[in-house]
């Protein structure tokens, strides 16, 4: 009973302590909850980070293994390619060597044979000397023939002149013009006049053949026989000349081409230029630089009548309005 009475005496203090403790617990509840949440978040963060690090280590191992395998495969492929290229380069080099040796042997043996070429050049030099000698003989013969023809023509002219001047021949009573008494001997024309006959008519003399020998000192000269029976020189063969004569007619350029060939060619050039052109409007940088500026004609190259040459115009000829009432001297 005493304890019960004592307990009843402490009820008020117990209530007061209960209220104090409840008030303290209510005051610390939010702080303890925040602390618990913080502890849980730290623990869960550590747990998740540990799991992620484990996953990262495993992923790194997988990536390392795969990349090593891929690199080894790529390196093996590169080694195979490099080895193949090396073998191909070696084979190409050996093939070039073989081709070089074979082509050199073939060229030296069949195309540019030194001894064959030497024999050919020696034979060609001999042939050239022979042809040159024959050409010199032909040129000498032609020169002598031209000189002979010139001498015959000159002799013929002198003969005709002597026939025309036959009336100047000397007589026993009177010496002629070409037989002056002051000369020790008569002139050549005097001797020629004594051997020719005078012209019978007053008409113009007929032309004589060049091969006719005049009656003079050259008539006794004998012609030299020809050096060769056949003409010598760089003449074409008879068959080639015959083919040249019998070949069909070839139309000229004017007949073979069309009359509008030039226009057609220009049109074709325009079509080709349009085909390769990127833009249809050509770039004209200075054509419209000053659209509102009028053209100023030059003073020395322009006039109201016509264009004149440089240096032919003067101020008095161009500006006559400034000279009104003044004396103008033109």
Short mmCIF file of C-alpha atoms in Angstrom, two decimals:
data_model
loop_
_atom_site.label_atom_id
_atom_site.label_comp_id
_atom_site.label_asym_id
_atom_site.label_seq_id
_atom_site.Cartn_x
_atom_site.Cartn_y
_atom_site.Cartn_z
CA UNK A 1 0.00 0.00 0.00
CA UNK A 2 2.81 2.28 0.76
CA UNK A 3 4.30 1.75 -2.68
CA UNK A 4 0.98 2.37 -4.36
CA UNK A 5 0.54 5.55 -2.37
CA UNK A 6 4.05 6.55 -3.32
CA UNK A 7 3.35 5.75 -6.98
CA UNK A 8 0.20 7.80 -6.96
CA UNK A 9 2.24 10.63 -5.52
CA UNK A 10 4.66 10.46 -8.49
CA UNK A 11 1.99 10.38 -11.25
CA UNK A 12 2.16 14.09 -11.87
CA UNK A 13 5.91 14.07 -12.20
CA UNK A 14 5.74 11.07 -14.51
CA UNK A 15 3.22 12.87 -16.71
CA UNK A 16 5.42 15.92 -16.78
CA UNK A 17 8.49 13.84 -17.71
CA UNK A 18 6.48 12.00 -20.37
CA UNK A 19 5.40 15.27 -21.92
CA UNK A 20 8.98 16.62 -21.77
CA UNK A 21 10.36 13.52 -23.43
CA UNK A 22 7.62 13.53 -26.10
CA UNK A 23 8.33 17.20 -26.78
CA UNK A 24 12.08 16.49 -27.06
CA UNK A 25 11.44 13.48 -29.32
CA UNK A 26 9.13 15.58 -31.52
CA UNK A 27 11.74 18.31 -31.70
CA UNK A 28 14.53 15.82 -32.72
CA UNK A 29 12.42 13.66 -35.06
CA UNK A 30 13.10 15.67 -38.29
CA UNK A 31 16.82 15.92 -37.57
CA UNK A 32 17.07 12.21 -36.83
CA UNK A 33 15.05 11.41 -39.96
CA UNK A 34 17.39 13.59 -42.08
CA UNK A 35 20.38 11.89 -40.46
CA UNK A 36 18.93 8.45 -41.20
CA UNK A 37 18.22 9.44 -44.81
CA UNK A 38 21.77 10.74 -45.16
CA UNK A 39 23.22 7.55 -43.72
CA UNK A 40 21.06 5.46 -46.07
CA UNK A 41 22.02 7.57 -49.11
CA UNK A 42 25.70 7.28 -48.26
CA UNK A 43 25.47 3.56 -47.84
CA UNK A 44 23.41 3.05 -50.99
CA UNK A 45 25.80 5.39 -52.93
CA UNK A 46 28.78 3.38 -51.80
CA UNK A 47 27.00 0.17 -52.72
CA UNK A 48 26.01 1.45 -56.22
CA UNK A 49 29.45 2.94 -56.87
CA UNK A 50 31.06 -0.33 -55.89
CA UNK A 51 28.71 -2.18 -58.27
CA UNK A 52 29.36 0.33 -61.09
CA UNK A 53 33.11 0.08 -60.58
CA UNK A 54 32.74 -3.70 -60.79
CA UNK A 55 30.75 -3.33 -64.02
CA UNK A 56 33.32 -0.85 -65.39
CA UNK A 57 36.17 -3.23 -64.62
CA UNK A 58 34.35 -6.05 -66.36
CA UNK A 59 33.51 -3.80 -69.37
CA UNK A 60 37.15 -2.67 -69.55
CA UNK A 61 38.29 -6.29 -69.60
CA UNK A 62 35.78 -7.13 -72.34
CA UNK A 63 36.76 -4.05 -74.39
CA UNK A 64 40.47 -4.77 -73.91
CA UNK A 65 40.05 -8.35 -75.04
CA UNK A 66 37.96 -7.39 -78.10
CA UNK A 67 40.21 -4.52 -79.13
CA UNK A 68 43.29 -6.71 -78.79
CA UNK A 69 41.63 -9.37 -80.94
CA UNK A 70 40.56 -6.78 -83.56
CA UNK A 71 44.04 -5.19 -83.58
CA UNK A 72 45.68 -8.60 -84.05
CA UNK A 73 43.28 -9.38 -86.90
CA UNK A 74 43.93 -5.97 -88.53
CA UNK A 75 47.70 -6.35 -88.07
CA UNK A 76 47.61 -9.84 -89.61
CA UNK A 77 45.66 -8.41 -92.58
CA UNK A 78 48.13 -5.54 -92.95
CA UNK A 79 51.03 -7.97 -92.81
CA UNK A 80 49.39 -10.13 -95.49
CA UNK A 81 48.77 -7.07 -97.70
CA UNK A 82 52.32 -5.77 -97.20
CA UNK A 83 53.73 -9.21 -97.99
CA UNK A 84 51.56 -9.46 -101.11
CA UNK A 85 52.64 -5.99 -102.26
CA UNK A 86 56.27 -6.82 -101.58
CA UNK A 87 55.98 -10.01 -103.62
CA UNK A 88 54.21 -8.15 -106.45
CA UNK A 89 56.85 -5.41 -106.47
CA UNK A 90 59.57 -8.02 -106.51
CA UNK A 91 57.89 -9.94 -109.33
CA UNK A 92 57.32 -6.70 -111.29
CA UNK A 93 60.94 -5.72 -110.83
CA UNK A 94 62.11 -9.12 -112.01
CA UNK A 95 59.70 -8.95 -114.97
CA UNK A 96 61.04 -5.51 -115.86
CA UNK A 97 64.58 -6.90 -115.69
CA UNK A 98 63.65 -9.80 -117.96
CA UNK A 99 61.84 -7.50 -120.42
CA UNK A 100 64.78 -5.07 -120.36
CA UNK A 101 67.29 -7.79 -121.16
CA UNK A 102 65.10 -9.32 -123.88
CA UNK A 103 64.25 -5.99 -125.53
CA UNK A 104 67.87 -4.88 -125.43
CA UNK A 105 68.95 -8.14 -127.06
CA UNK A 106 66.18 -7.93 -129.66
CA UNK A 107 66.91 -4.27 -130.49
CA UNK A 108 70.66 -4.85 -130.71
CA UNK A 109 70.20 -7.99 -132.81
CA UNK A 110 67.35 -7.18 -135.18
CA UNK A 111 66.57 -3.43 -135.06
CA UNK A 112 69.72 -1.44 -134.29
CA UNK A 113 72.43 -3.90 -135.23
CA UNK A 114 75.71 -2.02 -135.01
CA UNK A 115 77.58 -3.96 -137.68
CA UNK A 116 74.60 -4.02 -140.04
CA UNK A 117 74.16 -0.29 -139.59
CA UNK A 118 77.88 0.25 -140.12
CA UNK A 119 77.81 -1.72 -143.38
CA UNK A 120 74.64 0.13 -144.41
CA UNK A 121 76.25 3.53 -143.73
CA UNK A 122 79.39 2.57 -145.64
CA UNK A 123 77.32 1.41 -148.63
CA UNK A 124 75.22 4.57 -148.34
CA UNK A 125 78.36 6.75 -148.35
CA UNK A 126 79.64 4.99 -151.47
CA UNK A 127 76.26 5.39 -153.17
CA UNK A 128 76.18 9.06 -152.19
CA UNK A 129 79.62 9.62 -153.65
CA UNK A 130 78.60 7.91 -156.87
CA UNK A 131 75.35 9.88 -157.14
CA UNK A 132 77.16 13.12 -156.30
CA UNK A 133 79.75 12.44 -158.98
CA UNK A 134 77.06 11.69 -161.54
CA UNK A 135 75.16 14.83 -160.55
CA UNK A 136 78.33 16.90 -160.90
CA UNK A 137 78.92 15.43 -164.35
CA UNK A 138 75.31 16.15 -165.28
CA UNK A 139 75.60 19.73 -163.98
CA UNK A 140 78.85 20.23 -165.92
CA UNK A 141 77.25 18.84 -169.07
CA UNK A 142 74.20 21.10 -168.64
CA UNK A 143 76.47 24.10 -168.03
CA UNK A 144 78.43 23.39 -171.22
CA UNK A 145 75.19 22.92 -173.13
CA UNK A 146 73.85 26.25 -171.84
CA UNK A 147 77.10 27.98 -172.75
CA UNK A 148 76.99 26.41 -176.23
CA UNK A 149 73.39 27.52 -176.76
CA UNK A 150 74.24 31.03 -175.55
CA UNK A 151 77.21 31.21 -177.90
CA UNK A 152 75.09 29.97 -180.80
CA UNK A 153 72.39 32.52 -179.98
CA UNK A 154 74.97 35.28 -179.79
CA UNK A 155 76.53 34.14 -183.06
CA UNK A 156 73.08 34.03 -184.67
CA UNK A 157 72.33 37.57 -183.46
CA UNK A 158 75.65 38.78 -184.83
CA UNK A 159 74.93 37.00 -188.12
CA UNK A 160 71.51 38.67 -188.40
CA UNK A 161 73.01 42.04 -187.50
CA UNK A 162 75.66 41.57 -190.20
CA UNK A 163 72.95 40.79 -192.75
CA UNK A 164 71.06 43.95 -191.77
CA UNK A 165 74.24 46.09 -191.89
CA UNK A 166 75.57 44.59 -195.11
CA UNK A 167 75.26 47.96 -196.84
CA UNK A 168 78.13 49.23 -194.65
CA UNK A 169 80.58 46.86 -196.33
CA UNK A 170 83.82 48.46 -197.60
CA UNK A 171 84.50 48.82 -201.32
CA UNK A 172 87.63 49.40 -203.35
CA UNK A 173 86.86 53.07 -203.69
CA UNK A 174 85.66 53.88 -200.12
CA UNK A 175 86.32 52.10 -196.83
CA UNK A 176 83.33 51.21 -194.71
CA UNK A 177 82.43 52.25 -191.18
CA UNK A 178 84.03 49.16 -189.63
CA UNK A 179 87.19 49.41 -191.80
CA UNK A 180 88.76 52.63 -190.61
CA UNK A 181 92.09 53.53 -192.22
CA UNK A 182 93.37 54.58 -188.80
CA UNK A 183 93.17 51.01 -187.48
CA UNK A 184 95.96 48.53 -188.02
CA UNK A 185 93.44 45.82 -188.97
CA UNK A 186 89.71 45.83 -189.83
CA UNK A 187 87.02 45.28 -187.21
CA UNK A 188 85.44 41.87 -186.60
CA UNK A 189 82.14 43.13 -188.03
CA UNK A 190 83.98 44.02 -191.27
CA UNK A 191 85.19 40.44 -191.59
CA UNK A 192 81.71 39.15 -190.85
CA UNK A 193 80.15 41.48 -193.46
CA UNK A 194 82.45 40.01 -196.11
CA UNK A 195 81.21 36.44 -195.44
CA UNK A 196 77.41 36.99 -195.18
CA UNK A 197 74.85 37.75 -197.83
CA UNK A 198 72.54 40.75 -197.63
CA UNK A 199 68.82 40.45 -196.89
CA UNK A 200 66.66 40.14 -200.02
CA UNK A 201 63.47 41.70 -198.54
CA UNK A 202 62.67 44.51 -196.18
CA UNK A 203 60.36 42.32 -194.07
CA UNK A 204 61.35 41.16 -190.64
CA UNK A 205 63.80 38.27 -190.71
CA UNK A 206 62.42 34.85 -189.92
CA UNK A 207 63.64 33.13 -186.80
CA UNK A 208 65.93 30.24 -187.49
CA UNK A 209 66.32 27.08 -185.47
CA UNK A 210 68.86 27.08 -182.74
CA UNK A 211 70.56 24.01 -184.16
CA UNK A 212 71.27 25.74 -187.52
CA UNK A 213 74.94 26.47 -187.80
CA UNK A 214 75.73 30.02 -189.01
CA UNK A 215 78.45 30.57 -191.53
CA UNK A 216 81.15 31.78 -189.19
CA UNK A 217 84.09 30.61 -187.24
CA UNK A 218 81.82 28.53 -184.94
CA UNK A 219 80.48 26.48 -187.85
CA UNK A 220 83.58 24.36 -187.83
CA UNK A 221 83.22 23.46 -184.10
CA UNK A 222 81.98 19.92 -183.61
CA UNK A 223 79.49 19.13 -180.90
CA UNK A 224 80.66 16.99 -178.07
CA UNK A 225 79.04 13.56 -177.85
CA UNK A 226 76.72 13.00 -174.84
CA UNK A 227 78.34 11.55 -171.78
CA UNK A 228 75.59 8.98 -171.23
CA UNK A 229 73.17 7.44 -173.67
CA UNK A 230 70.33 7.74 -171.15
CA UNK A 231 69.66 10.88 -169.11
CA UNK A 232 71.21 10.80 -165.68
CA UNK A 233 69.73 12.39 -162.60
CA UNK A 234 67.05 12.04 -159.91
CA UNK A 235 64.25 11.16 -162.35
CA UNK A 236 61.23 9.07 -161.49
CA UNK A 237 60.58 5.65 -162.96
CA UNK A 238 58.50 5.33 -166.13
CA UNK A 239 55.84 3.22 -164.39
CA UNK A 240 55.39 5.86 -161.68
CA UNK A 241 55.10 8.61 -164.32
CA UNK A 242 52.49 6.53 -166.17
CA UNK A 243 50.49 6.03 -162.97
CA UNK A 244 50.70 9.76 -162.32
CA UNK A 245 49.32 10.48 -165.78
CA UNK A 246 46.52 7.90 -165.57
CA UNK A 247 45.38 8.67 -162.02
CA UNK A 248 41.77 9.86 -161.59
CA UNK A 249 40.95 13.50 -161.14
CA UNK A 250 40.98 14.78 -157.58
CA UNK A 251 38.48 17.53 -156.80
CA UNK A 252 39.90 20.74 -155.47
CA UNK A 253 39.25 21.99 -151.96
CA UNK A 254 36.64 24.40 -153.24
CA UNK A 255 34.71 21.60 -154.99
CA UNK A 256 35.18 19.00 -152.25
CA UNK A 257 33.94 21.22 -149.42
CA UNK A 258 30.50 22.69 -149.01
CA UNK A 259 29.82 26.36 -149.65
CA UNK A 260 28.53 26.67 -146.08
CA UNK A 261 31.42 24.75 -144.50
CA UNK A 262 32.61 27.81 -142.55
CA UNK A 263 29.16 28.54 -141.09
CA UNK A 264 28.67 24.87 -140.21
CA UNK A 265 32.05 24.74 -138.46
CA UNK A 266 31.24 27.90 -136.48
CA UNK A 267 27.85 26.47 -135.49
CA UNK A 268 29.50 23.23 -134.37
CA UNK A 269 32.01 25.22 -132.29
CA UNK A 270 29.15 27.17 -130.70
CA UNK A 271 27.34 23.91 -129.85
CA UNK A 272 30.47 22.41 -128.30
CA UNK A 273 31.09 25.60 -126.31
CA UNK A 274 27.48 25.64 -125.06
CA UNK A 275 27.74 21.97 -124.04
CA UNK A 276 30.72 22.64 -121.75
CA UNK A 277 29.51 26.02 -120.46
CA UNK A 278 28.53 26.25 -116.80
CA UNK A 279 26.45 29.42 -117.06
CA UNK A 280 24.64 30.87 -120.07
CA UNK A 281 25.43 34.49 -119.24
CA UNK A 282 29.13 35.29 -119.74
CA UNK A 283 30.94 37.38 -117.17
CA UNK A 284 31.29 40.98 -118.42
CA UNK A 285 33.00 42.92 -115.63
CA UNK A 286 33.54 46.23 -117.41
CA UNK A 287 30.67 46.34 -119.93
CA UNK A 288 28.23 48.10 -117.58
CA UNK A 289 30.56 49.68 -115.07
CA UNK A 290 29.20 53.19 -115.74
CA UNK A 291 25.72 52.84 -117.29
CA UNK A 292 24.78 56.51 -116.78
CA UNK A 293 28.04 57.95 -118.09
CA UNK A 294 27.97 59.16 -121.68
CA UNK A 295 30.76 58.35 -124.07
CA UNK A 296 33.23 61.17 -124.47
CA UNK A 297 34.70 61.21 -127.93
CA UNK A 298 38.39 61.94 -128.33
CA UNK A 299 39.29 65.30 -129.77
CA UNK A 300 41.93 63.92 -132.10
CA UNK A 301 40.05 60.89 -133.41
CA UNK A 302 36.48 62.11 -133.84
CA UNK A 303 34.65 64.82 -135.74
CA UNK A 304 30.98 65.55 -136.57
CA UNK A 305 31.59 64.43 -140.18
CA UNK A 306 33.82 61.39 -140.11
CA UNK A 307 36.71 59.85 -138.26
CA UNK A 308 40.05 61.26 -139.29
CA UNK A 309 43.57 60.13 -138.76
CA UNK A 310 45.70 61.26 -135.87
CA UNK A 311 47.45 64.59 -136.41
CA UNK A 312 45.11 65.92 -139.15
CA UNK A 313 42.71 67.98 -136.97
CA UNK A 314 43.28 71.31 -135.32
CA UNK A 315 41.37 73.44 -132.86
CA UNK A 316 40.40 75.95 -135.55
CA UNK A 317 38.76 73.20 -137.59
CA UNK A 318 36.77 71.76 -134.68
CA UNK A 319 35.60 74.77 -132.65
CA UNK A 320 34.51 77.43 -135.10
CA UNK A 321 31.95 78.93 -132.66
CA UNK A 322 34.73 80.41 -130.53
CA UNK A 323 36.11 82.21 -133.56
CA UNK A 324 32.97 84.22 -134.39
CA UNK A 325 33.98 87.73 -135.26
CA UNK A 326 37.66 86.90 -135.44
CA UNK A 327 39.86 86.69 -138.45
CA UNK A 328 40.56 83.04 -139.13
CA UNK A 329 43.62 82.00 -141.04
CA UNK A 330 43.35 78.54 -142.48
#
